[in-house]
Amino acid sequence: KYEHGFRHTSLIHSRNVRTMSTMGRRMDTTLFIKNGPSPAGLGLGGEGYLSFSIATPTGEGVTNPMTFTRQRRCVMVDDLRIV
């Protein structure tokens, strides 16, 4: 209702990797954050570069000056973070 079906951002807090994977596929959002705050999907405390520009499946997604294609970002904070 509030997101208007734009599939912008979803997040989950769980220790079950299978549950996180299932939700990620079902939600099909541009940003999917696991076990962290939603700003981590924009690069604040998560992986990737900082970007305040995010659009919908018909727009850019997380952008930088060189790309304007929808790039989905999946962010894991703390557990299972290898780097």
Backbone as numpy.savetxt, mean C-alpha at the origin, in Angstrom:
# Nx Ny Nz CAx CAy CAz Cx Cy Cz
-17.82 2.82 1.30 -18.64 4.01 1.30 -17.77 5.27 1.30
-16.87 5.39 2.27 -16.07 6.61 2.40 -14.97 6.69 1.35
-14.52 5.55 0.88 -13.45 5.52 -0.10 -13.99 5.60 -1.52
-15.27 5.49 -1.70 -15.94 5.60 -3.00 -15.52 4.53 -4.00
-14.96 3.43 -3.53 -14.56 2.36 -4.43 -13.31 2.65 -5.24
-12.50 3.62 -4.83 -11.29 3.98 -5.58 -10.14 3.00 -5.35
-10.27 2.10 -4.37 -9.23 1.10 -4.05 -7.89 1.78 -3.78
-7.92 2.75 -2.89 -6.76 3.58 -2.56 -5.82 2.85 -1.61
-6.26 2.61 -0.38 -5.39 2.08 0.66 -6.13 1.07 1.52
-5.44 0.00 1.89 -5.97 -0.93 2.88 -4.82 -1.32 3.80
-5.15 -1.68 5.04 -4.12 -2.13 5.95 -4.65 -3.20 6.88
-3.72 -4.00 7.40 -4.07 -5.10 8.28 -2.98 -5.24 9.34
-3.38 -5.65 10.52 -2.45 -6.00 11.58 -2.69 -7.47 11.90
-1.71 -8.31 11.61 -1.86 -9.75 11.81 -0.48 -10.39 11.86
-0.40 -11.56 12.49 0.82 -12.35 12.48 0.73 -13.50 11.48
-0.45 -13.68 10.90 -0.68 -14.77 9.97 -0.43 -14.30 8.54
0.66 -14.78 7.93 1.04 -14.35 6.59 -0.02 -14.74 5.57
-0.62 -15.89 5.72 -1.67 -16.32 4.78 -2.86 -15.37 4.82
-3.25 -14.94 6.02 -4.35 -13.98 6.16 -4.01 -12.66 5.47
-2.77 -12.20 5.64 -2.35 -10.96 5.00 -2.36 -11.10 3.48
-1.88 -12.23 2.98 -1.86 -12.46 1.53 -3.26 -12.51 0.95
-4.16 -13.21 1.65 -5.55 -13.30 1.19 -6.20 -11.93 1.15
-6.00 -11.15 2.19 -6.60 -9.82 2.22 -6.03 -8.94 1.11
-4.73 -9.02 0.89 -4.10 -8.22 -0.15 -4.69 -8.49 -1.52
-4.94 -9.77 -1.82 -5.55 -10.12 -3.11 -7.00 -9.65 -3.18
-7.75 -9.82 -2.11 -9.17 -9.46 -2.13 -9.40 -7.95 -2.16
-8.58 -7.20 -1.46 -8.76 -5.75 -1.41 -8.34 -5.09 -2.72
-7.28 -5.58 -3.36 -6.80 -5.07 -4.64 -6.66 -3.54 -4.63
-5.97 -3.03 -3.60 -5.77 -1.59 -3.48 -4.38 -1.20 -3.97
-4.20 0.08 -4.25 -2.89 0.56 -4.69 -1.87 0.42 -3.57
-2.24 0.77 -2.35 -1.37 0.62 -1.19 -1.94 -0.43 -0.26
-1.11 -1.40 0.14 -1.52 -2.41 1.11 -0.45 -2.45 2.19
-0.80 -2.00 3.39 0.15 -1.91 4.49 -0.15 -3.00 5.49
0.92 -3.70 5.89 0.78 -4.78 6.86 1.55 -4.42 8.12
0.86 -4.45 9.26 1.46 -4.25 10.57 2.16 -2.91 10.72
1.57 -1.88 10.18 2.15 -0.55 10.31 1.10 0.52 10.09
1.47 1.77 10.31 0.53 2.87 10.10 0.34 3.15 8.61
-0.79 3.70 8.24 -1.07 3.94 6.82 -0.06 4.87 6.14
0.54 5.87 6.83 1.55 6.70 6.14 2.78 5.91 5.68
3.00 4.72 6.24 4.13 3.89 5.78 3.99 3.55 4.31
2.77 3.48 3.82 2.55 3.20 2.40 2.99 4.32 1.49
3.14 5.51 2.05 3.61 6.66 1.27 5.11 6.86 1.40
5.77 5.96 2.15 7.21 6.07 2.32 7.63 6.64 3.66
6.70 6.93 4.54 7.01 7.45 5.87 7.10 6.29 6.85
8.31 5.79 7.09 8.50 4.66 7.99 8.29 3.32 7.32
8.13 3.30 6.03 7.98 2.07 5.26 9.02 2.04 4.16
8.85 1.14 3.22 9.82 1.05 2.14 9.47 1.99 1.00
10.44 2.23 0.15 10.20 3.07 -1.02 10.46 4.53 -0.75
10.29 5.31 -1.78 10.50 6.75 -1.71 9.23 7.43 -1.22
9.37 8.61 -0.66 8.22 9.38 -0.18 7.46 9.96 -1.35
6.17 9.74 -1.37 5.32 10.29 -2.42 3.98 10.66 -1.82
3.58 11.91 -1.97 2.28 12.33 -1.48 1.22 12.24 -2.57
1.61 11.75 -3.73 0.68 11.64 -4.85 0.27 10.19 -5.01
-1.02 9.92 -4.86 -1.56 8.59 -5.10 -2.92 8.78 -5.74
-3.18 7.99 -6.73 -4.45 8.11 -7.44 -5.21 6.80 -7.35
-6.10 6.59 -8.27 -6.97 5.42 -8.28 -6.50 4.45 -9.35
-7.14 3.29 -9.49 -6.75 2.35 -10.54 -6.79 2.98 -11.94
-7.52 4.04 -12.13 -7.55 4.69 -13.44 -6.52 5.81 -13.53
-5.80 6.07 -12.43 -4.80 7.14 -12.41 -3.42 6.60 -12.15
-2.59 7.40 -11.52 -1.18 7.10 -11.40 -0.84 6.05 -10.35
-1.36 6.18 -9.16 -0.89 5.37 -8.05 0.21 6.13 -7.34
1.15 5.43 -6.71 2.28 6.07 -6.05 3.22 6.53 -7.16
3.56 7.81 -7.18 4.30 8.36 -8.31 5.64 8.95 -7.91
6.48 9.11 -8.90 7.68 9.92 -8.79 7.75 10.75 -10.07
8.68 11.68 -10.19 8.69 12.54 -11.37 8.88 11.78 -12.69
9.42 10.57 -12.65 9.68 9.83 -13.88 8.55 8.90 -14.29
7.68 8.52 -13.36 6.64 7.55 -13.70 5.26 8.09 -13.36
4.33 7.81 -14.22 2.94 8.16 -13.95 2.06 6.97 -14.30
2.53 5.79 -13.91 1.76 4.57 -14.08 1.35 4.08 -12.71
0.30 3.31 -12.64 -0.15 2.78 -11.35 0.79 1.68 -10.90
1.56 1.95 -9.89 2.44 0.95 -9.31 1.88 0.60 -7.95
1.55 -0.67 -7.76 1.02 -1.09 -6.46 2.17 -1.22 -5.49
1.94 -0.85 -4.24 2.97 -0.93 -3.22 2.44 -1.75 -2.07
3.23 -2.73 -1.67 2.89 -3.60 -0.55 3.96 -3.37 0.52
3.58 -2.89 1.68 4.53 -2.49 2.71 4.38 -3.38 3.93
5.50 -3.93 4.41 5.52 -4.72 5.64 6.37 -3.97 6.65
5.83 -3.70 7.82 6.55 -2.99 8.86 6.92 -3.98 9.96
8.17 -3.97 10.38 8.72 -4.82 11.44 8.80 -6.29 11.03
7.91 -7.16 11.51 8.04 -8.60 11.28 8.14 -8.94 9.80
8.96 -9.92 9.49 9.22 -10.41 8.13 9.93 -9.40 7.26
10.38 -8.32 7.82 11.13 -7.34 7.05 12.57 -7.81 6.97
13.05 -8.08 5.77 14.36 -8.71 5.59 15.49 -7.69 5.60
15.26 -6.50 5.08 16.31 -5.49 4.97 16.47 -4.73 6.27
